[in-house]
Coordinates of C-alpha atoms in Angstrom, one line a residue:
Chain S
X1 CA -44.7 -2.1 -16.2
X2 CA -45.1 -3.6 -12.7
X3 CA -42.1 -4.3 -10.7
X4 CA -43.0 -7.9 -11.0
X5 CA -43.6 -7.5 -15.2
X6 CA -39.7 -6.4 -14.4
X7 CA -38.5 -9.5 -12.8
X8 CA -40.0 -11.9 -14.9
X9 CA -38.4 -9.9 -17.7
X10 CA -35.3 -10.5 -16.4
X11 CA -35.3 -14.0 -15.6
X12 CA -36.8 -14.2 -19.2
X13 CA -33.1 -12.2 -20.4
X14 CA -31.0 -14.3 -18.5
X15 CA -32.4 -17.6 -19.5
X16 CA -32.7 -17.0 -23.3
X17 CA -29.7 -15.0 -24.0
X18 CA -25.9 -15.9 -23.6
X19 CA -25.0 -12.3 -23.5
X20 CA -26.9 -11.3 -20.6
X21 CA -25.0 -14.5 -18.6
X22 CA -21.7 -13.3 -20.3
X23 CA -22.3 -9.6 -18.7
X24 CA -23.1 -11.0 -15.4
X25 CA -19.7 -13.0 -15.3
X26 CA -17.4 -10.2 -16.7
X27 CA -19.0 -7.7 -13.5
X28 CA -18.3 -10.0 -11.1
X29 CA -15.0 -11.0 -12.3
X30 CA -14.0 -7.2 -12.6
X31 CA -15.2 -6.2 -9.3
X32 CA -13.9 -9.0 -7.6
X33 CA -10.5 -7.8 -8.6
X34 CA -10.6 -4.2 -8.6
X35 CA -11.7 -4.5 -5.2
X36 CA -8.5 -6.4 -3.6
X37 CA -6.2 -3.2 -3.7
X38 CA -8.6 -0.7 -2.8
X39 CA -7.5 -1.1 1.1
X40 CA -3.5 -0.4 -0.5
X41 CA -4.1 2.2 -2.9
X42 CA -6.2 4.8 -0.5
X43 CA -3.6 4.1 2.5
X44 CA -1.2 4.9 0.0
X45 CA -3.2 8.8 -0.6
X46 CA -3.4 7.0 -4.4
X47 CA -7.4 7.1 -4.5
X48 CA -7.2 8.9 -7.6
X49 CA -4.8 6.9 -9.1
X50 CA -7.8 5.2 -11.0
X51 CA -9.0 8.6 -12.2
X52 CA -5.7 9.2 -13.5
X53 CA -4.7 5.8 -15.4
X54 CA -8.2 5.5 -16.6
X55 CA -8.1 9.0 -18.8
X56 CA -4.3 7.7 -19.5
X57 CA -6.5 4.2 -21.1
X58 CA -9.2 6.6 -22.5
X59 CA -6.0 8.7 -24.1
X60 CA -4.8 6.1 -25.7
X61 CA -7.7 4.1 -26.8
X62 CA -8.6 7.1 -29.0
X63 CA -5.0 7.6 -30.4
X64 CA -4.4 3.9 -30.8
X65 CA -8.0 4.0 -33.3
X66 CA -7.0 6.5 -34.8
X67 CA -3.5 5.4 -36.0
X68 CA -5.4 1.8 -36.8
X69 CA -7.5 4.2 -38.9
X70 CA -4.9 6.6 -40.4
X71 CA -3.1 2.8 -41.9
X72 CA -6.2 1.6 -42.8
X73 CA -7.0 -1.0 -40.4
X74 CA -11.1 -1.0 -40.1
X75 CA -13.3 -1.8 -37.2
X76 CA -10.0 -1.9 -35.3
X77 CA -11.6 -3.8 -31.9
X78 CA -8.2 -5.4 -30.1
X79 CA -7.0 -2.3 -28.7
X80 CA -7.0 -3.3 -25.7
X81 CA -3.6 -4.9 -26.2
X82 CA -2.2 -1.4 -26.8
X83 CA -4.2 0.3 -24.5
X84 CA -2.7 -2.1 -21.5
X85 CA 1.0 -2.0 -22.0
X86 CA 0.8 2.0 -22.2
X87 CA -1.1 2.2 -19.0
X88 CA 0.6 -0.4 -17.5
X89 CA 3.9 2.0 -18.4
X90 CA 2.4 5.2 -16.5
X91 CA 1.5 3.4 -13.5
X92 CA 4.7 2.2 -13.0
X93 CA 5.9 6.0 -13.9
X94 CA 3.6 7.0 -11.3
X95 CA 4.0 4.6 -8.5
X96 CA 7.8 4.4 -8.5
X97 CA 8.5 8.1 -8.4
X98 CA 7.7 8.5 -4.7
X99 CA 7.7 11.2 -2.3
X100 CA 11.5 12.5 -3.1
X101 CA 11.1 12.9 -6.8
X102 CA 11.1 16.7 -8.8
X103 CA 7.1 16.5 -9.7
X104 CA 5.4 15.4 -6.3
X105 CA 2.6 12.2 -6.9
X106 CA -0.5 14.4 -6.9
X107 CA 0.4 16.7 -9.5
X108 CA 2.0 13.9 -11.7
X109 CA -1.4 12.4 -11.7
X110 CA -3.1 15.8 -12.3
X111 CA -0.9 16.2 -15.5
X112 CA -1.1 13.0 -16.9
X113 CA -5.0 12.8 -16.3
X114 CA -6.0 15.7 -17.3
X115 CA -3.8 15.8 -20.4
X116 CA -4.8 12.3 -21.3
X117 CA -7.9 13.5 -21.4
X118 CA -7.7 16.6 -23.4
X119 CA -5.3 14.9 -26.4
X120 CA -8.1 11.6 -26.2
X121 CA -11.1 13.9 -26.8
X122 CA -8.8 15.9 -29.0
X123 CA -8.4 12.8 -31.4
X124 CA -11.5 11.2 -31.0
X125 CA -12.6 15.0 -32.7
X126 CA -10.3 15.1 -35.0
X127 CA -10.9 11.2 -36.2
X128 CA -14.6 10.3 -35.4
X129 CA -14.9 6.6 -35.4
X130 CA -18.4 6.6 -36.1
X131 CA -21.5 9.2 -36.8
X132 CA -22.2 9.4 -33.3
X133 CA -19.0 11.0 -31.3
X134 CA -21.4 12.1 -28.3
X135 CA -22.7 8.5 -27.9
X136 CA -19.2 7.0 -28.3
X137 CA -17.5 9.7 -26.0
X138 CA -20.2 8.6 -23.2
X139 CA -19.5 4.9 -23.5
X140 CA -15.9 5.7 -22.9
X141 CA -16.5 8.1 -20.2
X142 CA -18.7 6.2 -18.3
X143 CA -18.7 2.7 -19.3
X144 CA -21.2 0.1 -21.0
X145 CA -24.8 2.0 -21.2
X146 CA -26.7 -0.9 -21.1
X147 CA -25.4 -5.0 -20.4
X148 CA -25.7 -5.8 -24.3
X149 CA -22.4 -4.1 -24.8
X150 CA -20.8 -5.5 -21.9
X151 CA -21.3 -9.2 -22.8
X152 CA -21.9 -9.1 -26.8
X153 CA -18.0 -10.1 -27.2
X154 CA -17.3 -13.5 -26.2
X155 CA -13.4 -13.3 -26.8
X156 CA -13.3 -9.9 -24.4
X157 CA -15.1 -11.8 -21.9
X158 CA -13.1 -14.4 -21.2
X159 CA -10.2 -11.6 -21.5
X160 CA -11.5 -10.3 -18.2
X161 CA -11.9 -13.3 -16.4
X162 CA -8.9 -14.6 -17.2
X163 CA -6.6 -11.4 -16.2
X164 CA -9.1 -11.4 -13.3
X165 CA -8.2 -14.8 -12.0
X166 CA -4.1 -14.1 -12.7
X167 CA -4.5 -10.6 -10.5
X168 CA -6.8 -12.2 -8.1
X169 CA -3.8 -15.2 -7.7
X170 CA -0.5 -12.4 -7.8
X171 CA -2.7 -10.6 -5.2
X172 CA -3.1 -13.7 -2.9
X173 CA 1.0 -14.9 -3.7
X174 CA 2.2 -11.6 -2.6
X175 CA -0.2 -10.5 0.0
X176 CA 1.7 -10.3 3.3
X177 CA 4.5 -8.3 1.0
X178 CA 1.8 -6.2 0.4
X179 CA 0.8 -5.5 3.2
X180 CA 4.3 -4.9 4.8
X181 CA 5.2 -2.2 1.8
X182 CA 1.6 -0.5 2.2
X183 CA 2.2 -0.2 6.3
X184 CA 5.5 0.5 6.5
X185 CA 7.7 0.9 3.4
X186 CA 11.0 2.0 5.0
X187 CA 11.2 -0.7 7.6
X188 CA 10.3 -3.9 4.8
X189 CA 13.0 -2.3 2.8
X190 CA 15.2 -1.7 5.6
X191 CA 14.9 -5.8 6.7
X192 CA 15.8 -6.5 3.0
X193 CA 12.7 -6.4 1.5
X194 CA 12.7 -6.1 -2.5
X195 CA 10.0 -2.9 -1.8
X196 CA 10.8 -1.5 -5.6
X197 CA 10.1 -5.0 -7.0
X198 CA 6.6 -5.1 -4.9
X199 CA 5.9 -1.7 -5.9
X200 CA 6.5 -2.5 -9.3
X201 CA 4.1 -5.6 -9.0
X202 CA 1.5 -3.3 -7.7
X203 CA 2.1 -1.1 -10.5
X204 CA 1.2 -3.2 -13.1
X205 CA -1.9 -5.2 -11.1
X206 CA -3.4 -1.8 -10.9
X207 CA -3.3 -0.7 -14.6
X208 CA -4.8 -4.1 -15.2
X209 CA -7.4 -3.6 -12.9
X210 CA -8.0 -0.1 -14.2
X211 CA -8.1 -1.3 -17.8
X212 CA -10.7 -3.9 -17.4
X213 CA -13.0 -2.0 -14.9
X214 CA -13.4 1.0 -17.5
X215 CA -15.4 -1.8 -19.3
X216 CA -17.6 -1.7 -16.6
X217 CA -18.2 1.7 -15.0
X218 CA -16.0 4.1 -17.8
X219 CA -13.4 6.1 -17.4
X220 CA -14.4 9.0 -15.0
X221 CA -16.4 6.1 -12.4
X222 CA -13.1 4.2 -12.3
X223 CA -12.3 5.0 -8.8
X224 CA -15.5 4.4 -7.5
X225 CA -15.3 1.1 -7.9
X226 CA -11.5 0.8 -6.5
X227 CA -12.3 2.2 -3.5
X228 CA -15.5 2.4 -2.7
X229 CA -15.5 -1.1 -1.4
X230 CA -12.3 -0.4 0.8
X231 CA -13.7 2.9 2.6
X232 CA -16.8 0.9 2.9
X233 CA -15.0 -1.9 4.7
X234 CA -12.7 0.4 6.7
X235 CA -15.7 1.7 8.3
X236 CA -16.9 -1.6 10.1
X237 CA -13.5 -3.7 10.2
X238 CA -10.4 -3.3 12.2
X239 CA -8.0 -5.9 10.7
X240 CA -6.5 -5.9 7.5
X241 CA -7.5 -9.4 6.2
X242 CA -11.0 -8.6 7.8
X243 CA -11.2 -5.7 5.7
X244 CA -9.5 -7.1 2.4
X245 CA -12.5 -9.6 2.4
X246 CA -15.4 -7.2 3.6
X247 CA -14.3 -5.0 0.5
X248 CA -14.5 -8.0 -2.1
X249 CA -17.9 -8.9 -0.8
X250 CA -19.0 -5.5 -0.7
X251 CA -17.4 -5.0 -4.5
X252 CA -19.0 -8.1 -5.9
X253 CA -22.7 -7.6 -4.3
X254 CA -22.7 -4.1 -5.4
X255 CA -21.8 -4.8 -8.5
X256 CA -24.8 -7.9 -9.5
X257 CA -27.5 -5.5 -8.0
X258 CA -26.1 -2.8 -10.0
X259 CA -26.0 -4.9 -13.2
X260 CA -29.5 -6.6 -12.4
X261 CA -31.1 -3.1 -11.8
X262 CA -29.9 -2.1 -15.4
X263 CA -31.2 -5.0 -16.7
X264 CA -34.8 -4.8 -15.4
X265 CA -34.7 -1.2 -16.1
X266 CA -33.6 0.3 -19.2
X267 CA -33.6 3.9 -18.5
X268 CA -30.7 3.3 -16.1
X269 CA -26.5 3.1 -17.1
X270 CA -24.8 0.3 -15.5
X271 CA -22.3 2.3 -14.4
X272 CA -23.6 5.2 -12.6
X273 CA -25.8 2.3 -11.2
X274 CA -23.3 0.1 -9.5
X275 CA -21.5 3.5 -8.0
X276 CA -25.1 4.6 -6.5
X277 CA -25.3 1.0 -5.3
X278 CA -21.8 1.3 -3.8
X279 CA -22.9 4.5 -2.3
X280 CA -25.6 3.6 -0.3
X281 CA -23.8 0.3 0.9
X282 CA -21.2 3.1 2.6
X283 CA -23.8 5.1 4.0
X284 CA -25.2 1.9 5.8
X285 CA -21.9 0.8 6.5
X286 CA -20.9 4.2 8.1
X287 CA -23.7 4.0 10.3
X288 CA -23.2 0.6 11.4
X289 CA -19.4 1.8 12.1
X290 CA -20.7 4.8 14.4
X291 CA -23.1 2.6 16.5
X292 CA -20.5 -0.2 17.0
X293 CA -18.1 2.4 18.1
X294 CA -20.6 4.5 20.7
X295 CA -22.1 0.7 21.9
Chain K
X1 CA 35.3 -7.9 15.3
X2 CA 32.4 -5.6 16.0
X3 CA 29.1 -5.9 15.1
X4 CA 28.8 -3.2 12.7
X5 CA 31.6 -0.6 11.8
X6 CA 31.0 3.1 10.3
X7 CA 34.0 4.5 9.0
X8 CA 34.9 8.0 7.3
X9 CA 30.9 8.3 6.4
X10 CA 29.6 11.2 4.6
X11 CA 25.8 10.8 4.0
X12 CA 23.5 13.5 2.7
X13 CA 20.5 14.4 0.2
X14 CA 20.7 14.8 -3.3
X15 CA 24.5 15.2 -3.9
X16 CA 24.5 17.9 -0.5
X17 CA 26.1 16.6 2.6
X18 CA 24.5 16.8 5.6
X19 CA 26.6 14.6 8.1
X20 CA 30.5 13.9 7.3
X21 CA 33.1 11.6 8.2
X22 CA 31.7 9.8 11.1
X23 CA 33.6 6.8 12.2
X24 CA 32.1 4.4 15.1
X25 CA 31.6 0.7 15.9
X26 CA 29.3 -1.4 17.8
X27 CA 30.2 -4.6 19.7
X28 CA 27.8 -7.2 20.6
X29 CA 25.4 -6.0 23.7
X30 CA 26.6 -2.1 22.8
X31 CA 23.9 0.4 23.7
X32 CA 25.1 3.5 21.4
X33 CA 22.8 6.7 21.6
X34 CA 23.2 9.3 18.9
X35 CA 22.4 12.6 20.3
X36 CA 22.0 15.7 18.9
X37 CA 20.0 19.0 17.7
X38 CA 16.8 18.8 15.4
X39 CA 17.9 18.7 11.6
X40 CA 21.5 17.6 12.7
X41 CA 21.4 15.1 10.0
X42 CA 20.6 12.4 12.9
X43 CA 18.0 10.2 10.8
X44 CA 19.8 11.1 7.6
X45 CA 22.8 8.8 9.1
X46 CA 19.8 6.2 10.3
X47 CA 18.5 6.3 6.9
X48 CA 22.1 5.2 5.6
X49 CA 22.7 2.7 8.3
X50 CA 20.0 0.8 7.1
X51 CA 20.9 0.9 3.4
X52 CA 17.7 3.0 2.1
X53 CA 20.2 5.5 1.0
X54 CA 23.8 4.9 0.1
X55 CA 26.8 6.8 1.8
X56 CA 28.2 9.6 -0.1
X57 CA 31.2 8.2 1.2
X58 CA 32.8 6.3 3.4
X59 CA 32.1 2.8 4.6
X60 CA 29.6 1.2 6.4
X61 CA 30.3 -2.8 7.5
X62 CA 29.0 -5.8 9.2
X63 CA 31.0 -8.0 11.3
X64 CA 30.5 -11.1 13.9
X65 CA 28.0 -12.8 12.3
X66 CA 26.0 -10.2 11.3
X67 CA 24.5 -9.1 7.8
X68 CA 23.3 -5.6 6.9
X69 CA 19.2 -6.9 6.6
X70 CA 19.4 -8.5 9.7
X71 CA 19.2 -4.7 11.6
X72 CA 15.8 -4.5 13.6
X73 CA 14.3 -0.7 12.8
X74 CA 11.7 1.0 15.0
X75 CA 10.9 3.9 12.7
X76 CA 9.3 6.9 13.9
X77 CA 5.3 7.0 12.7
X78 CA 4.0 7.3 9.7
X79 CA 0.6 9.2 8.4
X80 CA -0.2 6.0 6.6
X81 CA -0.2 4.4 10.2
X82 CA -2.9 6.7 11.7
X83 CA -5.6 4.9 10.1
X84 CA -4.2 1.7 9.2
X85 CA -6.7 -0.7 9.3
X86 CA -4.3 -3.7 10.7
X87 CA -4.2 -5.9 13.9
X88 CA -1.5 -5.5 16.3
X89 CA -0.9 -9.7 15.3
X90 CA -1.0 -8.4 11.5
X91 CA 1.7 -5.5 12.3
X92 CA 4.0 -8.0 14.6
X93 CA 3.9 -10.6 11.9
X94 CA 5.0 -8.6 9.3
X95 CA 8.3 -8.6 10.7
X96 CA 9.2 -11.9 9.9
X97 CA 8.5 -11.2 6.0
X98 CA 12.4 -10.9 5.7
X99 CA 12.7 -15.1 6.6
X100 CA 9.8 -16.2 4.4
X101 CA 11.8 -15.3 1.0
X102 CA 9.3 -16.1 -2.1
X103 CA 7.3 -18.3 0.3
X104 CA 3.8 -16.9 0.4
X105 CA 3.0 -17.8 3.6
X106 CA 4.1 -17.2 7.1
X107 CA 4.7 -20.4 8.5
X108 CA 4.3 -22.1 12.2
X109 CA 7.7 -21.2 13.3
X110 CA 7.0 -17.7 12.3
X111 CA 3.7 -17.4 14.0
X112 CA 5.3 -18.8 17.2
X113 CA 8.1 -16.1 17.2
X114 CA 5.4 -13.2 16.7
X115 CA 3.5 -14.7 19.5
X116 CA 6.9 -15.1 21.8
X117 CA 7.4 -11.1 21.2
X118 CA 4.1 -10.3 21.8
X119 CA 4.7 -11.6 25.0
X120 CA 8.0 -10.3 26.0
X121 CA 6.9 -7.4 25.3
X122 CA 3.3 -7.8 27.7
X123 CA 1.0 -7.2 24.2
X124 CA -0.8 -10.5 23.9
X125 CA -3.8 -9.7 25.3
X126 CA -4.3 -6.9 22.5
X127 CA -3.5 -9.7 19.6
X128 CA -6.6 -8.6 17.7
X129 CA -7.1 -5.3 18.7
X130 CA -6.7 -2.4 15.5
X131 CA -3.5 -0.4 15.6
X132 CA -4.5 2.6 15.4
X133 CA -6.8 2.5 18.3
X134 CA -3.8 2.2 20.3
X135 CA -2.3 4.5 22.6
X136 CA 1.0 5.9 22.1
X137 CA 3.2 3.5 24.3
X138 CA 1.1 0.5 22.7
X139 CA 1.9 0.9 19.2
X140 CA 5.5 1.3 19.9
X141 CA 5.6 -1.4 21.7
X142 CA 4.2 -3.4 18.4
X143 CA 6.3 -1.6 16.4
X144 CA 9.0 -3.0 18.8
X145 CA 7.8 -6.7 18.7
X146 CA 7.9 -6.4 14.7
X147 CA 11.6 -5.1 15.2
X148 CA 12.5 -8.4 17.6
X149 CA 11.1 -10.2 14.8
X150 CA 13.1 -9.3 11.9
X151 CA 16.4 -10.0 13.9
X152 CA 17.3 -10.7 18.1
X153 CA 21.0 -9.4 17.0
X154 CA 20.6 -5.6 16.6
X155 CA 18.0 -2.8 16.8
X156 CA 17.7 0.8 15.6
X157 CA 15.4 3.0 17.1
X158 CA 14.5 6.3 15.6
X159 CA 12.9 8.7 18.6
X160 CA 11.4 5.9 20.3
X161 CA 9.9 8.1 23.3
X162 CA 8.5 10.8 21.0
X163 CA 4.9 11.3 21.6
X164 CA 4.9 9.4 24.6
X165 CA 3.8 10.5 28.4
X166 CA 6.4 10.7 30.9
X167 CA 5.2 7.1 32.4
X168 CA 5.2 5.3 29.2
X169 CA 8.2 7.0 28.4
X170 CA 9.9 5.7 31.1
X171 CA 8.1 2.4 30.7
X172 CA 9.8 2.4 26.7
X173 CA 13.5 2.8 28.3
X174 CA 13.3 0.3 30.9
X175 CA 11.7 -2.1 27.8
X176 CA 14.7 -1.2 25.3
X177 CA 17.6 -1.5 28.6
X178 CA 15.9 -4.9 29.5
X179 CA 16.5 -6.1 25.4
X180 CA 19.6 -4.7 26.3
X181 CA 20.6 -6.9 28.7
X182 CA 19.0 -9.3 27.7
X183 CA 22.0 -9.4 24.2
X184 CA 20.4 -6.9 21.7
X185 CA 22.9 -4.5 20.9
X186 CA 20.5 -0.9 20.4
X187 CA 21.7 2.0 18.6
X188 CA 18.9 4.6 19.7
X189 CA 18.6 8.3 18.3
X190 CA 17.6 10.6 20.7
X191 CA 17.5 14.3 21.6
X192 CA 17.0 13.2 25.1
X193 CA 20.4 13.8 26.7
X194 CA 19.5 13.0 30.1
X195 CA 18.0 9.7 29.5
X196 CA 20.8 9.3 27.0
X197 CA 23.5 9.0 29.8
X198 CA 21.6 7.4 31.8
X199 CA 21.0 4.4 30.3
X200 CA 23.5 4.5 27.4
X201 CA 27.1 2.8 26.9
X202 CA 28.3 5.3 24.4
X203 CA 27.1 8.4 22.7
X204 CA 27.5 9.4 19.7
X205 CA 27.0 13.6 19.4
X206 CA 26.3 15.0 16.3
X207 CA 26.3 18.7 15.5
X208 CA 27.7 21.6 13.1
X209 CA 28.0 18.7 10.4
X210 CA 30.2 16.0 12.4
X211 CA 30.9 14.2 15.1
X212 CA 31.5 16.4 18.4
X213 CA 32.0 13.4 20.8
X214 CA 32.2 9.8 19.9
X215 CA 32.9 7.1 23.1
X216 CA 32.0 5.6 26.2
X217 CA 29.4 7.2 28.2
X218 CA 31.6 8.0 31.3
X219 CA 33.6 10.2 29.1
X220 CA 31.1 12.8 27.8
X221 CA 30.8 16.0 29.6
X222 CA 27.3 17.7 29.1

């Protein structure tokens, strides 16, 4: 097929079926929001928090189905609302136990990654949902294969744009608190600051936003999308705010190409897609950064 | 009454002392220096000043007009702060967060009072330049103006001069003598004796666990 076979294929999709438009919105929405903290969490040496909360999610989507199973509850598909509050627990965990606590933060997240990941791969073994553990194993891992997945259920898409929108509007309330806890922790809490309260906030914005973009790229591609944008960003801008928006730009532009590429080609994942994408924008990006800097 | 009273203070890590029963006060327009060796519990007691740990015990207490968040903290650096991405306007600001309450915003007053200490202390012109591309004397001074803007009444400073080169050293102690003067008491820790006396009112020395020498400056002996 010619590239331009391709395009007309697509425009073809996105006219005739609501699914296709459905997908589009939900990867917008969820990298317009799992872009705002990227700047905060890699300051904060938490880049891998997404790894870690994401295998947490993928841990305890596969025990949550099989319990549903176990009491004979079939084609158990609102998870979700289990799968949040338990992730939304261990980021707290993780975030609040700070630099002075008996299990440092990097080999908290090591445990609880890694042995989220063993017990979920361990149950989804032990209870196969369906004929096809590989196939089902891979979605989880790294997210929606192809858009039809992505936008088939209308009730999970308007899920994500609406916890979209309510991060998107606790980021923009609390943003100069943000910022003060993320630069300097000990002086915000020294001027009487709540800095526990904002941490906890962050806490649970960032399981939210690791929940729904594991929709999108999967579980072990998470990350990518949190900071990707930022570290693009960084390289270029010098302000904060400057590189807050940069990132959300970068996040949401990635993000269509990588979904539109998918679409017009159907040998390619949407997630490993809209990382490559994400890639290459930082490669530009870095350049750009190093001739501004010598000019 | 003074400003803020320490009395009979223990503080310490994890159930283990480090510093005990240190008494002291500071009056309005005080300039106390805490001096003494490395690991001599000096930030420990810092730490407790400003309430991110509690005394073991002891008591620690605010007086004329003065309330234990309104203490102005220039902190020593962080690694998060080597590649901040933040303007020095975005770092200044950020220490009037403790006046805005739950309001989202900074408002106009608040701008204006970021823009005053910029001023005063001569870093306008580098507004919207990134902090981190600072030098040394630079980014204390912006750690400075954030200090003035969380409170006029009283400052901490942990090691201000570490880092620095001898001119912006000296440059840093004229600044913090001129706030001085100009009604901000300054409790400053410091390993620098010399400069200690020298500008100080009162020392406070710390070593082998307590206080060695607690008064006015004229009365140490070296």
């Amino acid at each position: 097929m010619s590239f331009n076979e391709r395009l007309d294929q697509l425009v073809y999709l996105f006219q005739n079926f609501a699914f296709a438009r459905y997908a589009l919105i939900v990867g917008v929405a969820i990298a317009f929001c799992s872009s705002l903290l990227g700047v905060t969490l890699v300051l904060k040496r938490l880049s891998f928090i997404g790894s870690g909360l994401s295998h947490v999610s993928f841990g305890s989507t596969t025990i949550v189905a099989a319990v549903a199973m176990g009491i004979g509850v079939e084609n158990f598909q609102n998870n979700i609302f289990w799968v949040l509050p338990i992730t939304i627990l261990c980021s707290i965990w993780l975030l609040l136990s700070g630099p002075h606590s008996k299990i440092k933060g990097d080999s908290a997240l090591a445990m609880l990654s890694v042995g989220t990941l063993a017990i979920g791969y361990l149950f989804m073994n032990i209870f196969p949902r369906s004929a096809n553990l590989a196939a089902d194993v891979c979605t989880v891992l790294f997210g929606s294969t192809a858009i039809l997945t992505l936008g088939s259920k209308t009730w999970m898409v308007w899920l994500c744009v609406g916890l979209s929108v309510a991060v998107s509007v606790v980021f923009v309330l609390f943003y100069n608190k943000i910022f003060a806890i993320t630069f300097d922790e000990d002086f915000a809490a020294a001027t009487g600051i709540k800095a526990k309260v904002y941490n906890m906030i962050l806490a649970v914005i960032i399981a939210v936003i690791i929940v729904l973009a594991m929709n999108l790229v999967g579980a072990l591609l998470v990350s990518a999308l949190v900071v990707f944008p930022a570290l693009t960003a960084m390289r270029v801008f010098k302000s904060f705010r400057a590189v807050t928006i940069c990132s959300v730009i970068v996040s949401v532009v990635c993000s269509t190409f990588g979904i539109l590429l998918s679409a017009m080609y159907d040998n390619l994942p949407l997630g490993s897609v809209i990382v490559a994408v994400n890639i290459a924008v930082f490669a530009v990006f870095s350049i750009i950064g190093l001739v501004l800097r010598r000019g | 009454m003074a400003q803020l009273t320490c009395s009979k203070l223990t503080a310490g890590y994890e159930g283990k002392a480090v510093v005990k029963n240190i008494s002291f006060a500071v009056n309005a327009g005080d300039y106390l220096c805490i001096v003494g060796e490395n690991g001599s519990g000096k930030s420990t007691l810092m730490k407790t000043l400003l309430r991110l740990k509690s005394p073991m015990s002891g008591k620690i207490e605010a007086g004329d007009g003065l309330h234990l968040n309104e203490i102005g903290y220039l902190p020593q650096q962080t690694v998060i702060q080597k590649d901040f991405p933040a303007s020095v306007r975005e770092v200044v600001l950020s220490g009037c967060l403790n006046g805005c309450g739950l309001r989202p915003f900074y408002n106009r007053k608040e701008k204006k009072l970021a823009a005053e200490n910029m001023e005063k202390l001569g870093i306008t012109n580098l507004a919207k330049r990134c902090y981190r591309e600072l030098s040394g004397g630079q980014q204390q001074r912006t750690l400075l103006a954030r200090a003035l803007c969380a409170t006029r009444k009283i400052l901490l400073l942990d090691e201000p001069t570490a880092g620095l080169d001898p001119v912006a050293t000296a440059e840093m102690y004229d600044l913090i003598a001129e706030l001085n003067k100009s009604g901000t008491s300054i409790i400053m820790i410091s390993h620098d004796i010399a400069n200690a006396v020298k500008y100080a009112s009162h020392i406070l020395h710390i070593g082998g666990q307590t206080m060695q020498f607690y008064g006015e400056v004229a009365k140490y002996e070296l």
